[in-house]
Amino acid sequence: MAFTVATLLLLAALYSAHGSPVFSSEEEYEFKSWMAQYNRIYNLEEYYHRLQIFMENKKRIDHHNAGKHTFTMGLNQFSDMTFAEFKKSFLMTEPQNCSATKGSHVSTNGPYPDSVDWRQKGNYVTPVKYQGHCGSCWTFSTTGCLESVTAIATGKLMLLSEQQLVDCAEAFNNHGCQGGLPSQAFEYIKYNNGLATEDGYPYTGRDGACKFQPDLAAAFVKDVVNITMYDEMGMVDAVARLNPVSFAYQVTSDFMHYKDGVYSSTKCHNTTDDVNHAVLAVGYGEENGTPYWIVKNSWGTKWGKEGYFLIERGKNMCGLAACSSYPLSPM
């Protein structure tokens, strides 16, 4: 049921009589505008619960933006959620053994370009996708990387299936909507002899039974390359010379509100056992003296920089260099 502003203000007065928070008409108007933008509809009790969370998030955003930081925060589709709710719905909840003590990537001595962006090198990066309420980010990091590697090798950019990985890659220590790792997903694709296209095995955003058939295979992995743990220059080498690279890191509460600029945090951990999200590095650069990675996320185009974000490079920020990897194409 939708309520007019006048009705909501009257109901707010009734709620306040029972000890519930009172919100100004400006706060209610801002929340209702946000609701309209993101197509939210609540019952009365849920409305005031979400309004309170929304205003707490907005105050945090405004406080952050009033300070001196390398990135800004903003309202987005997650602004009516607590971080606990966000973690449960959008991050990996199953602990990941995220490390490659000695990887197989062999770096050159450079020199490397000051900046690289595979989106501008050609038709090598697929559009930003949306994982929904499922901790399947690892599958989107995997497909994003294999899509790019395959396009670089063959000249053909195709959308690949995340759902096949959610449903079928469990034997390689992946856990569907509870989490997984791109390196383990690449291993699955290698030994499974292929990954289907998005159309061939469409995304549902929930765990299901494996429906893969060999004739669906459209992209393949010859081998999996892990970059040695914490070797961030190895990541630079791979992205500069070869292709985008999958990596995992730890998301903390401020990241869900990221809007623009170079993300940096003193609260996240940089060790292998705290990673809870996987994404795709499609390039790197520098802004106002701060080096950064250009990263493709899987939370849709309304989040961040049209679905992308920048994160500080060279400091293993939030553990991003703990377990990076990419596949080799057989082409």
GROMACS .gro file of C-alpha atoms in nm:
model
  331
    1MET     CA    1   0.000   0.000   0.000
    2ALA     CA    2   0.130   0.350  -0.087
    3PHE     CA    3   0.082   0.639   0.157
    4THR     CA    4   0.061   1.014   0.096
    5VAL     CA    5   0.308   1.237   0.278
    6ALA     CA    6   0.022   1.374   0.493
    7THR     CA    7  -0.087   1.025   0.593
    8LEU     CA    8   0.268   0.925   0.676
    9LEU     CA    9   0.315   1.233   0.893
   10LEU     CA   10  -0.006   1.150   1.083
   11LEU     CA   11   0.108   0.792   1.129
   12ALA     CA   12   0.448   0.916   1.242
   13ALA     CA   13   0.277   1.116   1.517
   14LEU     CA   14   0.091   0.804   1.628
   15TYR     CA   15   0.414   0.604   1.625
   16SER     CA   16   0.593   0.869   1.831
   17ALA     CA   17   0.327   0.838   2.099
   18HIS     CA   18   0.439   0.479   2.141
   19GLY     CA   19   0.806   0.565   2.169
   20SER     CA   20   0.902   0.520   1.802
   21PRO     CA   21   1.132   0.773   1.629
   22VAL     CA   22   0.987   1.090   1.479
   23PHE     CA   23   1.109   1.199   1.135
   24SER     CA   24   1.079   1.539   0.973
   25SER     CA   25   0.876   1.591   0.658
   26GLU     CA   26   1.202   1.658   0.472
   27GLU     CA   27   1.345   1.324   0.586
   28GLU     CA   28   1.027   1.143   0.487
   29TYR     CA   29   1.020   1.317   0.149
   30GLU     CA   30   1.381   1.220   0.081
   31PHE     CA   31   1.311   0.859   0.174
   32LYS     CA   32   0.996   0.845  -0.040
   33SER     CA   33   1.192   0.989  -0.333
   34TRP     CA   34   1.453   0.717  -0.282
   35MET     CA   35   1.177   0.455  -0.261
   36ALA     CA   36   1.036   0.573  -0.593
   37GLN     CA   37   1.381   0.564  -0.755
   38TYR     CA   38   1.445   0.206  -0.645
   39ASN     CA   39   1.083   0.078  -0.665
   40ARG     CA   40   1.054   0.000  -0.294
   41ILE     CA   41   0.715  -0.072  -0.132
   42TYR     CA   42   0.679  -0.150   0.240
   43ASN     CA   43   0.398  -0.214   0.483
   44LEU     CA   44   0.363   0.042   0.760
   45GLU     CA   45   0.583  -0.129   1.018
   46GLU     CA   46   0.854  -0.206   0.764
   47TYR     CA   47   0.835   0.149   0.629
   48TYR     CA   48   0.943   0.306   0.958
   49HIS     CA   49   1.204   0.039   1.020
   50ARG     CA   50   1.360   0.103   0.678
   51LEU     CA   51   1.328   0.480   0.715
   52GLN     CA   52   1.529   0.468   1.036
   53ILE     CA   53   1.803   0.257   0.872
   54PHE     CA   54   1.800   0.486   0.567
   55MET     CA   55   1.849   0.798   0.779
   56GLU     CA   56   2.131   0.636   0.979
   57ASN     CA   57   2.305   0.544   0.653
   58LYS     CA   58   2.251   0.892   0.512
   59LYS     CA   59   2.402   1.054   0.822
   60ARG     CA   60   2.706   0.832   0.789
   61ILE     CA   61   2.737   0.920   0.420
   62ASP     CA   62   2.705   1.294   0.488
   63HIS     CA   63   2.959   1.275   0.772
   64HIS     CA   64   3.208   1.091   0.552
   65ASN     CA   65   3.164   1.332   0.261
   66ALA     CA   66   3.219   1.632   0.491
   67GLY     CA   67   3.563   1.497   0.580
   68LYS     CA   68   3.883   1.464   0.380
   69HIS     CA   69   3.892   1.129   0.203
   70THR     CA   70   4.005   0.987  -0.130
   71PHE     CA   71   3.653   0.862  -0.209
   72THR     CA   72   3.295   0.977  -0.170
   73MET     CA   73   2.989   0.788  -0.052
   74GLY     CA   74   2.635   0.813  -0.184
   75LEU     CA   75   2.286   0.671  -0.155
   76ASN     CA   76   2.226   0.360  -0.365
   77GLN     CA   77   2.005   0.050  -0.381
   78PHE     CA   78   2.148  -0.073  -0.049
   79SER     CA   79   2.062   0.238   0.152
   80ASP     CA   80   1.770   0.079   0.340
   81MET     CA   81   1.985  -0.211   0.462
   82THR     CA   82   2.207  -0.260   0.765
   83PHE     CA   83   2.554  -0.392   0.691
   84ALA     CA   84   2.460  -0.721   0.860
   85GLU     CA   85   2.171  -0.762   0.616
   86PHE     CA   86   2.390  -0.658   0.324
   87LYS     CA   87   2.659  -0.912   0.416
   88LYS     CA   88   2.405  -1.192   0.438
   89SER     CA   89   2.257  -1.112   0.097
   90PHE     CA   90   2.547  -0.994  -0.119
   91LEU     CA   91   2.877  -1.118   0.027
   92MET     CA   92   3.033  -1.462   0.064
   93THR     CA   93   2.935  -1.617   0.396
   94GLU     CA   94   3.131  -1.943   0.362
   95PRO     CA   95   3.495  -1.898   0.477
   96GLN     CA   96   3.740  -1.904   0.187
   97ASN     CA   97   4.090  -2.052   0.193
   98CYS     CA   98   4.214  -1.769  -0.022
   99SER     CA   99   4.584  -1.802  -0.091
  100ALA     CA  100   4.843  -1.903  -0.348
  101THR     CA  101   5.168  -1.913  -0.151
  102LYS     CA  102   5.366  -1.962  -0.469
  103GLY     CA  103   5.177  -1.886  -0.786
  104SER     CA  104   5.250  -1.984  -1.145
  105HIS     CA  105   5.239  -1.636  -1.299
  106VAL     CA  106   5.581  -1.532  -1.431
  107SER     CA  107   5.634  -1.156  -1.435
  108THR     CA  108   5.853  -0.962  -1.671
  109ASN     CA  109   6.067  -0.669  -1.563
  110GLY     CA  110   5.844  -0.415  -1.734
  111PRO     CA  111   5.842  -0.131  -1.808
  112TYR     CA  112   5.465  -0.096  -1.769
  113PRO     CA  113   5.232   0.176  -1.898
  114ASP     CA  114   5.127   0.439  -1.643
  115SER     CA  115   4.766   0.338  -1.700
  116VAL     CA  116   4.575   0.050  -1.860
  117ASP     CA  117   4.202   0.009  -1.924
  118TRP     CA  118   4.088  -0.302  -2.108
  119ARG     CA  119   3.747  -0.142  -2.172
  120GLN     CA  120   3.921   0.102  -2.405
  121LYS     CA  121   4.154  -0.147  -2.575
  122GLY     CA  122   3.873  -0.306  -2.777
  123ASN     CA  123   3.559  -0.514  -2.729
  124TYR     CA  124   3.706  -0.714  -2.444
  125VAL     CA  125   3.489  -0.646  -2.136
  126THR     CA  126   3.123  -0.742  -2.101
  127PRO     CA  127   2.866  -0.506  -1.940
  128VAL     CA  128   2.830  -0.492  -1.562
  129LYS     CA  129   2.592  -0.760  -1.434
  130TYR     CA  130   2.385  -0.793  -1.115
  131GLN     CA  131   2.424  -1.090  -0.882
  132GLY     CA  132   2.104  -1.032  -0.683
  133HIS     CA  133   2.058  -1.159  -0.326
  134CYS     CA  134   2.311  -1.439  -0.360
  135GLY     CA  135   2.678  -1.452  -0.254
  136SER     CA  136   2.774  -1.554  -0.607
  137CYS     CA  137   3.017  -1.269  -0.670
  138TRP     CA  138   3.291  -1.528  -0.729
  139THR     CA  139   3.102  -1.658  -1.032
  140PHE     CA  140   3.077  -1.309  -1.184
  141SER     CA  141   3.447  -1.248  -1.126
  142THR     CA  142   3.513  -1.582  -1.297
  143THR     CA  143   3.291  -1.524  -1.600
  144GLY     CA  144   3.408  -1.165  -1.636
  145CYS     CA  145   3.770  -1.278  -1.652
  146LEU     CA  146   3.706  -1.573  -1.885
  147GLU     CA  147   3.486  -1.356  -2.109
  148SER     CA  148   3.775  -1.112  -2.148
  149VAL     CA  149   4.046  -1.378  -2.189
  150THR     CA  150   3.838  -1.555  -2.455
  151ALA     CA  151   3.765  -1.229  -2.639
  152ILE     CA  152   4.134  -1.133  -2.641
  153ALA     CA  153   4.223  -1.477  -2.782
  154THR     CA  154   3.940  -1.515  -3.035
  155GLY     CA  155   3.801  -1.168  -3.105
  156LYS     CA  156   3.458  -1.289  -2.990
  157LEU     CA  157   3.306  -1.141  -2.673
  158MET     CA  158   3.025  -1.352  -2.528
  159LEU     CA  159   2.830  -1.357  -2.204
  160LEU     CA  160   2.907  -1.668  -2.000
  161SER     CA  161   2.700  -1.852  -1.739
  162GLU     CA  162   2.733  -1.774  -1.370
  163GLN     CA  163   2.450  -2.012  -1.285
  164GLN     CA  164   2.645  -2.314  -1.410
  165LEU     CA  165   2.916  -2.229  -1.159
  166VAL     CA  166   2.662  -2.177  -0.879
  167ASP     CA  167   2.500  -2.515  -0.952
  168CYS     CA  168   2.786  -2.735  -1.067
  169ALA     CA  169   3.125  -2.631  -0.920
  170GLU     CA  170   3.079  -2.761  -0.565
  171ALA     CA  171   3.335  -3.042  -0.601
  172PHE     CA  172   3.604  -2.774  -0.640
  173ASN     CA  173   3.539  -2.630  -0.291
  174ASN     CA  174   3.280  -2.376  -0.405
  175HIS     CA  175   2.950  -2.322  -0.227
  176GLY     CA  176   2.702  -2.161  -0.466
  177CYS     CA  177   2.530  -1.860  -0.309
  178GLN     CA  178   2.744  -1.898   0.004
  179GLY     CA  179   3.072  -1.828  -0.175
  180GLY     CA  180   3.364  -1.964  -0.370
  181LEU     CA  181   3.682  -1.850  -0.543
  182PRO     CA  182   3.753  -1.768  -0.909
  183SER     CA  183   4.070  -1.983  -0.910
  184GLN     CA  184   3.862  -2.284  -0.800
  185ALA     CA  185   3.595  -2.200  -1.055
  186PHE     CA  186   3.857  -2.187  -1.333
  187GLU     CA  187   3.973  -2.533  -1.221
  188TYR     CA  188   3.615  -2.660  -1.246
  189ILE     CA  189   3.578  -2.520  -1.601
  190LYS     CA  190   3.909  -2.677  -1.701
  191TYR     CA  191   3.818  -3.026  -1.578
  192ASN     CA  192   3.453  -2.996  -1.681
  193ASN     CA  193   3.561  -2.919  -2.037
  194GLY     CA  194   3.373  -2.596  -2.074
  195LEU     CA  195   3.133  -2.329  -1.954
  196ALA     CA  196   2.797  -2.249  -2.112
  197THR     CA  197   2.682  -1.910  -2.233
  198GLU     CA  198   2.443  -1.697  -2.028
  199ASP     CA  199   2.162  -1.781  -2.271
  200GLY     CA  200   2.245  -2.151  -2.264
  201TYR     CA  201   2.237  -2.170  -1.883
  202PRO     CA  202   2.054  -1.857  -1.755
  203TYR     CA  203   2.108  -1.696  -1.416
  204THR     CA  204   1.847  -1.746  -1.143
  205GLY     CA  205   2.036  -1.604  -0.843
  206ARG     CA  206   1.971  -1.906  -0.622
  207ASP     CA  207   2.121  -2.249  -0.565
  208GLY     CA  208   1.996  -2.525  -0.792
  209ALA     CA  209   2.069  -2.869  -0.933
  210CYS     CA  210   2.340  -2.891  -1.200
  211LYS     CA  211   2.188  -2.891  -1.551
  212PHE     CA  212   2.505  -2.866  -1.759
  213GLN     CA  213   2.524  -3.072  -2.078
  214PRO     CA  214   2.847  -3.104  -2.282
  215ASP     CA  215   2.688  -2.956  -2.593
  216LEU     CA  216   2.633  -2.630  -2.399
  217ALA     CA  217   3.009  -2.568  -2.362
  218ALA     CA  218   3.107  -2.239  -2.528
  219ALA     CA  219   3.424  -2.122  -2.350
  220PHE     CA  220   3.717  -2.327  -2.223
  221VAL     CA  221   4.013  -2.310  -1.987
  222LYS     CA  222   4.347  -2.462  -2.083
  223ASP     CA  223   4.506  -2.390  -1.746
  224VAL     CA  224   4.470  -2.175  -1.434
  225VAL     CA  225   4.731  -1.916  -1.338
  226ASN     CA  226   4.754  -1.806  -0.975
  227ILE     CA  227   4.955  -1.497  -0.890
  228THR     CA  228   5.177  -1.543  -0.585
  229MET     CA  229   5.010  -1.432  -0.263
  230TYR     CA  230   5.054  -1.057  -0.193
  231ASP     CA  231   5.247  -1.001  -0.521
  232GLU     CA  232   5.057  -0.692  -0.630
  233MET     CA  233   5.320  -0.609  -0.893
  234GLY     CA  234   5.248  -0.950  -1.040
  235MET     CA  235   4.888  -0.834  -1.081
  236VAL     CA  236   5.011  -0.516  -1.252
  237ASP     CA  237   5.225  -0.726  -1.485
  238ALA     CA  238   4.932  -0.952  -1.580
  239VAL     CA  239   4.684  -0.669  -1.634
  240ALA     CA  240   4.935  -0.459  -1.829
  241ARG     CA  241   5.054  -0.739  -2.060
  242LEU     CA  242   4.786  -1.005  -2.076
  243ASN     CA  243   4.428  -0.956  -1.961
  244PRO     CA  244   4.197  -0.856  -1.673
  245VAL     CA  245   4.255  -1.044  -1.347
  246SER     CA  246   4.013  -1.187  -1.089
  247PHE     CA  247   4.075  -1.108  -0.723
  248ALA     CA  248   3.905  -1.134  -0.384
  249TYR     CA  249   3.917  -0.891  -0.090
  250GLN     CA  250   3.734  -0.790   0.227
  251VAL     CA  251   3.432  -0.560   0.207
  252THR     CA  252   3.357  -0.360   0.524
  253SER     CA  253   3.056  -0.142   0.598
  254ASP     CA  254   3.170   0.181   0.430
  255PHE     CA  255   3.222   0.008   0.095
  256MET     CA  256   2.852  -0.063   0.043
  257HIS     CA  257   2.802   0.317   0.018
  258TYR     CA  258   3.094   0.380  -0.225
  259LYS     CA  259   3.012   0.633  -0.496
  260ASP     CA  260   3.329   0.775  -0.657
  261GLY     CA  261   3.701   0.831  -0.610
  262VAL     CA  262   3.973   0.592  -0.492
  263TYR     CA  263   3.851   0.363  -0.215
  264SER     CA  264   4.086   0.322   0.080
  265SER     CA  265   4.022   0.182   0.427
  266THR     CA  266   4.192   0.151   0.763
  267LYS     CA  267   3.926  -0.089   0.894
  268CYS     CA  268   3.946  -0.378   0.649
  269HIS     CA  269   4.197  -0.660   0.692
  270ASN     CA  270   4.462  -0.753   0.438
  271THR     CA  271   4.503  -1.123   0.517
  272THR     CA  272   4.386  -1.425   0.322
  273ASP     CA  273   4.120  -1.546   0.567
  274ASP     CA  274   3.895  -1.238   0.567
  275VAL     CA  275   3.806  -1.206   0.198
  276ASN     CA  276   3.430  -1.198   0.137
  277HIS     CA  277   3.388  -1.060  -0.215
  278ALA     CA  278   3.537  -1.132  -0.558
  279VAL     CA  279   3.562  -0.889  -0.850
  280LEU     CA  280   3.760  -0.819  -1.170
  281ALA     CA  281   4.053  -0.580  -1.221
  282VAL     CA  282   4.018  -0.442  -1.575
  283GLY     CA  283   4.293  -0.181  -1.549
  284TYR     CA  284   4.485   0.060  -1.331
  285GLY     CA  285   4.592   0.424  -1.313
  286GLU     CA  286   4.663   0.709  -1.073
  287GLU     CA  287   4.456   0.999  -0.938
  288ASN     CA  288   4.598   1.294  -0.742
  289GLY     CA  289   4.909   1.093  -0.661
  290THR     CA  290   4.714   0.786  -0.545
  291PRO     CA  291   4.760   0.473  -0.761
  292TYR     CA  292   4.445   0.267  -0.811
  293TRP     CA  293   4.290  -0.039  -0.969
  294ILE     CA  294   3.989  -0.007  -1.202
  295VAL     CA  295   3.750  -0.278  -1.086
  296LYS     CA  296   3.432  -0.428  -1.232
  297ASN     CA  297   3.176  -0.523  -0.967
  298SER     CA  298   2.857  -0.732  -0.988
  299TRP     CA  299   2.607  -0.509  -0.805
  300GLY     CA  300   2.451  -0.352  -1.116
  301THR     CA  301   2.517  -0.020  -1.289
  302LYS     CA  302   2.338   0.196  -1.029
  303TRP     CA  303   2.609   0.124  -0.771
  304GLY     CA  304   2.943   0.310  -0.763
  305LYS     CA  305   3.086   0.442  -1.090
  306GLU     CA  306   2.822   0.281  -1.315
  307GLY     CA  307   2.900  -0.053  -1.157
  308TYR     CA  308   3.277   0.001  -1.128
  309PHE     CA  309   3.500   0.126  -0.848
  310LEU     CA  310   3.857   0.238  -0.795
  311ILE     CA  311   4.058   0.096  -0.505
  312GLU     CA  312   4.403   0.202  -0.386
  313ARG     CA  313   4.684   0.008  -0.551
  314GLY     CA  314   5.023  -0.092  -0.409
  315LYS     CA  315   4.920  -0.153  -0.045
  316ASN     CA  316   4.737  -0.486  -0.072
  317MET     CA  317   4.429  -0.285   0.023
  318CYS     CA  318   4.173  -0.505   0.201
  319GLY     CA  319   4.370  -0.815   0.100
  320LEU     CA  320   4.316  -0.767  -0.273
  321ALA     CA  321   4.652  -0.928  -0.359
  322ALA     CA  322   4.589  -1.237  -0.145
  323CYS     CA  323   4.452  -1.462  -0.419
  324SER     CA  324   4.441  -1.317  -0.770
  325SER     CA  325   4.414  -1.544  -1.073
  326TYR     CA  326   4.323  -1.576  -1.440
  327PRO     CA  327   4.266  -1.858  -1.690
  328LEU     CA  328   4.462  -1.943  -2.002
  329SER     CA  329   4.258  -1.983  -2.319
  330PRO     CA  330   4.318  -2.292  -2.536
  331MET     CA  331   4.284  -2.075  -2.846
   0.00000   0.00000   0.00000
